[in-house]
CSV table of C-alpha atoms and ligand atoms in Angstrom, one decimal:
chain,number,residue,atom,x,y,z
A,345,MET,CA,123.8,91.6,110.0
A,346,GLY,CA,123.0,93.8,106.9
A,347,LEU,CA,120.0,95.0,105.8
A,348,GLN,CA,118.0,94.2,102.9
A,349,ARG,CA,115.4,96.7,101.5
A,350,TYR,CA,112.3,95.0,100.9
A,351,GLU,CA,108.9,96.9,99.5
A,352,PHE,CA,105.6,95.9,99.0
A,353,ASN,CA,102.7,97.6,97.3
A,354,GLN,CA,98.8,97.0,97.8
A,355,ILE,CA,95.9,99.2,97.5
A,356,ARG,CA,94.0,101.0,100.6
A,357,MET,CA,91.2,103.8,100.8
A,358,GLY,CA,91.4,103.3,97.4
A,359,VAL,CA,95.3,104.5,96.4
A,360,ASP,CA,98.4,103.0,96.0
A,361,THR,CA,99.6,102.1,99.5
A,362,PRO,CA,103.6,101.2,98.4
A,363,ILE,CA,105.5,100.3,102.2
A,364,VAL,CA,109.8,100.3,102.5
A,365,VAL,CA,111.3,98.6,104.8
A,366,TYR,CA,115.0,97.4,105.8
A,367,ALA,CA,115.1,94.7,107.3
A,368,ALA,CA,117.7,91.8,108.5
A,369,ARG,CA,115.7,89.3,106.7
A,370,GLU,CA,113.2,88.4,104.3
A,371,GLU,CA,110.8,86.7,107.0
A,372,GLN,CA,110.5,89.6,109.1
A,373,ALA,CA,109.6,92.6,106.4
A,374,VAL,CA,106.4,90.1,105.0
A,375,ARG,CA,105.1,90.0,109.3
A,376,ALA,CA,105.5,93.1,109.1
A,377,CYS,CA,104.1,94.9,106.4
A,378,ARG,CA,100.9,92.6,106.6
A,379,ALA,CA,100.6,93.8,109.8
A,380,ALA,CA,100.6,97.6,109.0
A,381,TYR,CA,98.3,96.7,105.9
A,382,SER,CA,95.9,94.9,108.3
A,383,ARG,CA,95.8,98.6,110.4
A,384,ILE,CA,95.1,100.6,107.7
A,385,THR,CA,92.5,98.2,106.7
A,386,ALA,CA,91.2,98.2,110.2
A,387,LEU,CA,91.2,101.7,109.9
A,388,GLU,CA,89.1,101.6,106.4
A,389,GLU,CA,86.8,99.7,108.2
A,390,ARG,CA,86.2,102.7,110.4
A,391,MET,CA,86.8,105.7,108.7
A,392,SER,CA,85.2,105.1,105.0
A,393,ASP,CA,82.8,106.9,103.3
A,394,TYR,CA,82.2,104.6,100.3
A,395,ARG,CA,81.0,101.6,102.9
A,396,ALA,CA,78.1,101.7,104.3
A,397,ASP,CA,78.5,100.2,107.4
A,398,SER,CA,81.9,101.7,108.4
A,399,GLU,CA,81.8,103.0,112.0
A,400,LEU,CA,81.6,106.5,110.2
A,401,ASN,CA,78.5,106.1,107.5
A,402,LEU,CA,76.9,104.6,111.3
A,403,LEU,CA,78.0,107.2,113.4
A,404,CYS,CA,76.2,109.4,110.4
A,405,GLN,CA,72.6,107.5,111.0
A,406,ARG,CA,72.7,107.2,114.7
A,407,ALA,CA,73.9,110.8,116.1
A,408,VAL,CA,71.6,113.6,115.2
A,409,GLY,CA,70.4,115.2,117.9
A,410,ARG,CA,72.1,112.5,120.4
A,411,TRP,CA,75.8,111.6,121.7
A,412,VAL,CA,77.6,108.3,120.2
A,413,LYS,CA,80.3,107.2,121.7
A,414,VAL,CA,83.3,106.4,118.6
A,415,SER,CA,86.3,104.4,119.1
A,416,PRO,CA,89.2,106.1,120.8
A,417,GLU,CA,91.1,106.1,116.3
A,418,LEU,CA,88.2,107.8,115.4
A,419,PHE,CA,87.1,110.3,117.8
A,420,TYR,CA,91.1,111.4,117.7
A,421,VAL,CA,90.7,112.5,113.6
A,422,LEU,CA,87.0,114.2,114.4
A,423,TRP,CA,89.4,115.8,117.1
A,424,ARG,CA,91.7,117.0,115.1
A,425,ALA,CA,90.0,117.2,112.0
A,426,GLN,CA,87.5,119.7,114.5
A,427,LYS,CA,90.2,121.8,115.9
A,428,LEU,CA,91.9,122.6,112.4
A,429,ALA,CA,88.0,123.4,111.1
A,430,GLN,CA,87.8,126.0,114.1
A,431,GLN,CA,91.4,127.5,113.9
A,432,THR,CA,90.5,128.2,110.4
A,433,ASP,CA,87.1,129.3,110.1
A,434,GLY,CA,86.1,126.0,108.0
A,435,ALA,CA,88.3,125.8,105.1
A,436,PHE,CA,89.2,122.3,106.6
A,437,ASP,CA,85.7,121.4,106.8
A,438,VAL,CA,85.0,117.3,107.3
A,439,THR,CA,81.4,117.6,107.0
A,440,VAL,CA,81.5,119.1,103.7
A,441,GLY,CA,80.3,115.2,102.7
A,442,PRO,CA,77.4,116.1,101.5
A,443,LEU,CA,79.6,118.6,98.7
A,444,VAL,CA,81.6,116.3,98.5
A,445,ARG,CA,78.6,113.8,96.1
A,446,LEU,CA,77.5,116.6,94.9
A,447,TRP,CA,81.0,117.2,92.8
A,448,ARG,CA,81.2,113.5,92.4
A,449,GLU,CA,78.2,113.7,90.5
A,450,ALA,CA,79.0,116.2,88.6
A,451,ARG,CA,82.0,114.4,87.8
A,452,ARG,CA,79.6,111.7,86.3
A,453,THR,CA,77.5,113.5,84.7
A,454,GLY,CA,79.9,116.9,83.6
A,455,LYS,CA,77.0,119.1,85.5
A,456,LEU,CA,77.0,121.5,88.2
A,457,PRO,CA,74.5,120.8,90.3
A,458,ASP,CA,71.7,122.7,90.2
A,459,THR,CA,71.2,126.1,93.3
A,460,ALA,CA,68.4,124.4,95.1
A,461,ILE,CA,70.1,121.1,95.4
A,462,LEU,CA,73.5,122.9,96.4
A,463,SER,CA,71.9,125.1,98.9
A,464,ASP,CA,70.0,121.6,100.2
A,465,ALA,CA,73.8,120.2,100.7
A,466,LYS,CA,75.3,123.8,101.7
A,467,ALA,CA,73.0,123.7,104.9
A,468,ARG,CA,73.9,119.4,105.8
A,469,SER,CA,76.9,120.9,105.5
A,470,GLY,CA,79.0,123.5,108.7
A,471,TYR,CA,81.7,122.2,111.4
A,472,ARG,CA,79.3,123.8,114.4
A,473,LEU,CA,76.6,121.2,113.0
A,474,MET,CA,79.2,119.0,114.9
A,475,GLU,CA,79.6,118.8,118.5
A,476,LEU,CA,82.6,116.7,120.1
A,477,SER,CA,82.6,115.4,124.2
A,478,LEU,CA,85.6,114.2,125.0
A,479,ARG,CA,84.0,113.2,128.2
A,480,ARG,CA,82.1,110.3,126.9
A,481,ARG,CA,84.1,110.0,123.5
A,482,ALA,CA,81.1,110.9,121.3
A,483,VAL,CA,79.8,112.6,118.6
A,484,ARG,CA,76.4,114.7,118.3
A,485,LEU,CA,75.1,115.7,115.7
A,486,LYS,CA,72.9,119.3,115.0
A,487,THR,CA,71.0,117.5,111.5
A,488,GLU,CA,69.5,115.3,109.1
A,489,ARG,CA,71.5,113.8,106.7
A,490,MET,CA,75.1,114.9,107.4
A,491,GLN,CA,78.3,112.8,105.4
A,492,LEU,CA,81.3,113.1,107.7
A,493,ASP,CA,84.2,112.9,105.4
A,494,LEU,CA,87.3,111.9,106.5
A,495,GLY,CA,89.0,112.4,103.0
A,496,GLY,CA,91.6,115.4,103.8
A,497,ILE,CA,92.9,113.5,107.1
A,498,ALA,CA,92.8,109.9,106.5
A,499,LYS,CA,95.6,108.7,104.9
A,500,GLY,CA,97.6,110.9,106.8
A,501,TYR,CA,96.9,109.2,109.5
A,502,ALA,CA,97.0,105.9,108.1
A,503,CYS,CA,100.4,106.4,107.5
A,504,ASP,CA,101.3,107.1,111.0
A,505,CYS,CA,99.8,103.9,111.9
A,506,ALA,CA,101.3,101.7,110.2
A,507,LEU,CA,104.7,103.2,111.0
A,508,ARG,CA,104.1,102.5,114.3
A,509,GLU,CA,103.5,98.7,114.1
A,510,LEU,CA,106.5,98.5,111.6
A,511,ARG,CA,108.5,100.0,114.4
A,512,LYS,CA,106.4,97.2,117.0
A,513,HIS,CA,108.1,94.5,114.9
A,514,GLY,CA,111.6,95.9,115.2
A,515,LEU,CA,111.8,98.1,111.3
A,516,PRO,CA,111.8,101.2,112.5
A,517,ARG,CA,113.6,102.3,108.9
A,518,ALA,CA,109.6,102.6,107.1
A,519,LEU,CA,109.2,104.6,104.3
A,520,ILE,CA,104.8,104.4,103.6
A,521,GLN,CA,102.8,106.6,100.3
A,522,MET,CA,99.1,106.8,100.4
A,523,GLY,CA,98.5,109.0,97.6
A,524,GLY,CA,99.3,112.3,98.1
A,525,GLU,CA,100.6,111.1,101.7
A,526,ILE,CA,104.4,110.3,102.3
A,527,VAL,CA,105.6,109.8,105.8
A,528,ALA,CA,109.2,108.3,106.7
A,529,GLY,CA,110.1,106.8,110.1
A,530,ASP,CA,113.8,106.4,110.7
A,531,ALA,CA,116.3,107.2,107.2
A,532,PRO,CA,117.7,103.8,105.3
A,533,PRO,CA,120.8,102.6,106.6
A,534,ASN,CA,124.0,105.2,106.0
A,535,ALA,CA,121.5,107.8,103.9
A,536,PRO,CA,120.5,111.0,105.4
A,537,GLY,CA,117.3,110.4,105.1
A,538,TRP,CA,115.1,109.4,102.7
A,539,LYS,CA,115.1,110.4,99.4
A,540,ILE,CA,111.9,111.7,97.5
A,541,ASP,CA,111.7,113.1,93.9
A,542,LEU,CA,109.4,116.8,93.5
A,543,PRO,CA,108.6,117.7,90.3
A,544,ASP,CA,109.4,121.3,92.2
A,545,SER,CA,112.5,120.3,94.2
A,546,PRO,CA,115.3,119.8,91.4
A,547,HIS,CA,117.4,118.3,94.4
A,548,GLY,CA,114.5,116.0,95.8
A,549,LEU,CA,113.8,115.7,99.1
A,550,PHE,CA,115.9,113.6,102.0
A,551,LEU,CA,113.0,113.0,104.4
A,552,LYS,CA,113.0,110.6,107.7
A,553,ASN,CA,110.8,110.6,111.2
A,554,GLY,CA,108.7,113.2,109.2
A,555,ALA,CA,105.7,113.6,106.7
A,556,VAL,CA,105.2,115.1,103.2
A,557,SER,CA,101.8,115.5,102.1
A,558,THR,CA,100.5,117.3,98.8
A,559,SER,CA,96.9,118.7,97.9
A,560,GLY,CA,95.5,120.3,95.0
A,561,SER,CA,94.1,120.4,91.4
A,562,THR,CA,96.3,118.7,89.6
A,563,GLU,CA,95.1,114.9,90.2
A,564,GLN,CA,91.4,115.0,90.5
A,565,TYR,CA,88.7,117.2,88.9
A,566,VAL,CA,86.2,117.8,86.6
A,567,GLU,CA,86.1,120.1,83.9
A,568,ILE,CA,82.5,122.1,82.8
A,569,ASP,CA,82.7,124.9,80.5
A,570,GLY,CA,86.1,125.7,80.5
A,571,VAL,CA,86.6,125.8,84.4
A,572,ARG,CA,88.1,122.8,86.0
A,573,TYR,CA,86.9,121.9,89.7
A,574,ALA,CA,89.2,120.1,91.9
A,575,HIS,CA,88.3,117.6,94.3
A,576,ILE,CA,88.7,119.8,97.6
A,577,ILE,CA,85.7,121.3,98.2
A,578,ASP,CA,85.5,125.7,99.1
A,579,PRO,CA,83.2,125.8,102.1
A,580,ARG,CA,82.4,129.2,100.8
A,581,THR,CA,81.0,128.0,97.5
A,582,GLY,CA,80.4,124.9,98.4
A,583,LEU,CA,81.7,123.8,94.7
A,584,GLY,CA,84.9,122.2,93.8
A,585,LEU,CA,88.3,124.4,93.7
A,586,THR,CA,88.9,126.0,90.7
A,587,GLN,CA,92.3,128.2,91.5
A,588,LEU,CA,94.9,125.5,90.3
A,589,ILE,CA,96.7,125.3,92.9
A,590,LEU,CA,99.5,123.0,94.9
A,591,ALA,CA,99.6,123.3,98.0
A,592,ARG,CA,102.8,121.0,100.0
A,593,VAL,CA,103.2,120.5,103.7
A,594,ARG,CA,106.0,119.2,105.5
A,595,ALA,CA,105.3,118.2,109.1
A,596,ARG,CA,106.8,115.8,112.1
A,597,ASP,CA,103.2,113.2,111.1
A,598,GLY,CA,100.9,111.6,108.4
A,599,ILE,CA,97.7,113.7,110.0
A,600,THR,CA,99.3,117.5,110.3
A,601,ALA,CA,100.2,117.5,106.7
A,602,ASP,CA,97.6,115.5,105.5
A,603,SER,CA,94.9,117.2,107.2
A,604,LEU,CA,97.0,121.0,106.4
A,605,ALA,CA,97.7,120.5,102.8
A,606,THR,CA,94.0,120.1,102.2
A,607,THR,CA,94.0,123.5,104.3
A,608,ALA,CA,96.4,125.4,102.5
A,609,ALA,CA,94.6,124.7,99.2
A,610,VAL,CA,91.6,126.2,99.8
A,611,LEU,CA,92.9,129.1,102.1
A,612,GLY,CA,95.6,129.7,99.1
A,613,ASP,CA,98.6,132.2,98.9
A,614,PRO,CA,99.4,133.9,101.8
A,615,ASP,CA,96.7,132.9,103.8
A,616,ALA,CA,97.9,129.3,104.2
A,617,LYS,CA,101.0,131.1,105.4
A,618,ARG,CA,98.9,131.0,108.7
A,619,LEU,CA,99.0,127.4,109.6
A,620,GLU,CA,103.6,127.7,110.1
A,621,ARG,CA,102.3,129.5,113.2
A,622,LEU,CA,99.9,127.2,114.4
A,623,TYR,CA,101.4,124.3,113.8
A,624,LYS,CA,104.9,124.2,115.3
A,625,GLY,CA,107.9,122.4,112.8
A,626,VAL,CA,105.6,122.7,110.4
A,627,GLN,CA,106.4,124.2,106.7
A,628,VAL,CA,103.5,125.1,103.9
A,629,THR,CA,104.1,126.3,100.9
A,630,VAL,CA,101.6,127.0,97.7
A,631,SER,CA,102.1,127.5,94.4
A,632,GLN,CA,100.5,127.6,90.9
A,633,VAL,CA,100.3,125.2,88.8
A,634,CYS,CA,102.1,125.1,85.8
A,635,PHE,CA,101.4,123.2,82.9
A,636,ASN,CA,103.2,121.9,80.0
A,637,HIS,CA,102.0,122.5,76.0
A,638,SER,CA,100.2,118.9,76.3
A,639,GLY,CA,98.2,120.1,79.5
A,640,GLN,CA,100.0,118.8,82.0
A,641,PRO,CA,100.6,120.0,85.0
A,642,LEU,CA,104.6,120.0,85.7
A,643,ASN,CA,104.6,120.6,89.4
A,644,GLY,CA,101.6,118.8,90.3
A,645,SER,CA,102.1,115.1,90.8
A,646,HIS,CA,102.3,113.9,94.1
A,647,GLY,CA,105.8,113.1,94.3
A,648,ARG,CA,107.1,109.8,94.2
A,649,LEU,CA,109.9,107.4,96.5
A,650,THR,CA,113.3,106.4,95.0
B,1500,AMP,P1,93.0,115.4,99.9
B,1500,AMP,O1,93.8,115.2,98.6
B,1500,AMP,O2,93.9,115.2,101.3
B,1500,AMP,O3,93.4,116.9,99.5
B,1500,AMP,O4,92.2,115.5,100.0
B,1500,AMP,C1,90.8,115.8,99.4
B,1500,AMP,C2,89.9,115.2,99.9
B,1500,AMP,O5,89.1,115.7,101.5
B,1500,AMP,C3,88.7,115.1,98.9
B,1500,AMP,O6,88.1,114.0,98.5
B,1500,AMP,C4,86.9,114.9,100.7
B,1500,AMP,O7,87.1,113.9,100.4
B,1500,AMP,C5,87.9,115.9,101.3
B,1500,AMP,N1,87.9,117.1,102.0
B,1500,AMP,C6,86.9,118.5,100.1
B,1500,AMP,N2,86.9,118.6,100.9
B,1500,AMP,C7,87.4,119.4,101.9
B,1500,AMP,C8,87.7,120.5,103.3
B,1500,AMP,N3,87.0,122.1,102.6
B,1500,AMP,N4,87.8,120.6,104.3
B,1500,AMP,C9,87.7,118.8,104.3
B,1500,AMP,N5,88.1,118.5,103.6
B,1500,AMP,C10,88.2,117.9,102.6
B,1501,MG,MG1,94.8,116.2,102.8
């Protein structure tokens, strides 16, 4: 039977999450996508730093000075994050939560944090303050009032898990986007891949069984005294990145593309290229954001599914 294209869109982890699948029947598409969205919801309940009762937030409260066992999913994401932190000397660092909170406050108030508050938040951040035990599948934090933040990695991982769910339901030809993360399964029928429109690549991109992620200072930022501070924290300063930068990463899966794109934005050019040597098969591009005459970024968008 011929395959039809079905599209769904729901909000997950605070962003539009479109899923496109090819299926023989509508009921099959609906059932599979429902399962995929439920999988993402379950991950959000574990990994959100916005929900007071998420597994992540309970961990931050309970793991100070003692080992706390966590779910396999949370452990895997923390493990990947910690490996990347070690490889990049903390350019990627999920312990930046206290600094992310200050950035959110600055966005609300239009003011930078004062020096004492900033140094207090910096003292509670730093990947060396988080220990992981593979044997116990457990986490221990070294300081009070730490805050873990998986905003730079969890969406890519959620896309990977949702794609696996669709495959389990017999739909391998699928595409998922969560904000800057796009993850593709098998190609649509009679096509070389899923065509992704990217403003800076004129012919678009054909993606299959792989991921492309975009990070940088174009989507979320606060401008204070003429300086733009992006939502990505430079752990060296404790403040949002001020470089007008756009990082794009292609990788085999979403968790890799997502975490490396955030890292590439922090590292900038040419350091970010080092990531290609650390992760096999990964392509990293970092460019300056270009603006048109009305201040809109020309090359900034996340990419569109077509
Ligand atoms: P992304 O949009 O994937 O680049 O992720 C940005 C999000 O990652 C931010 O909103 C924070 O939640 C988190 N984040 C900010 N700075 C860092 C950093 N240096 N390392 C890891 N995660 C970060
Ligand atoms: Mg990311």
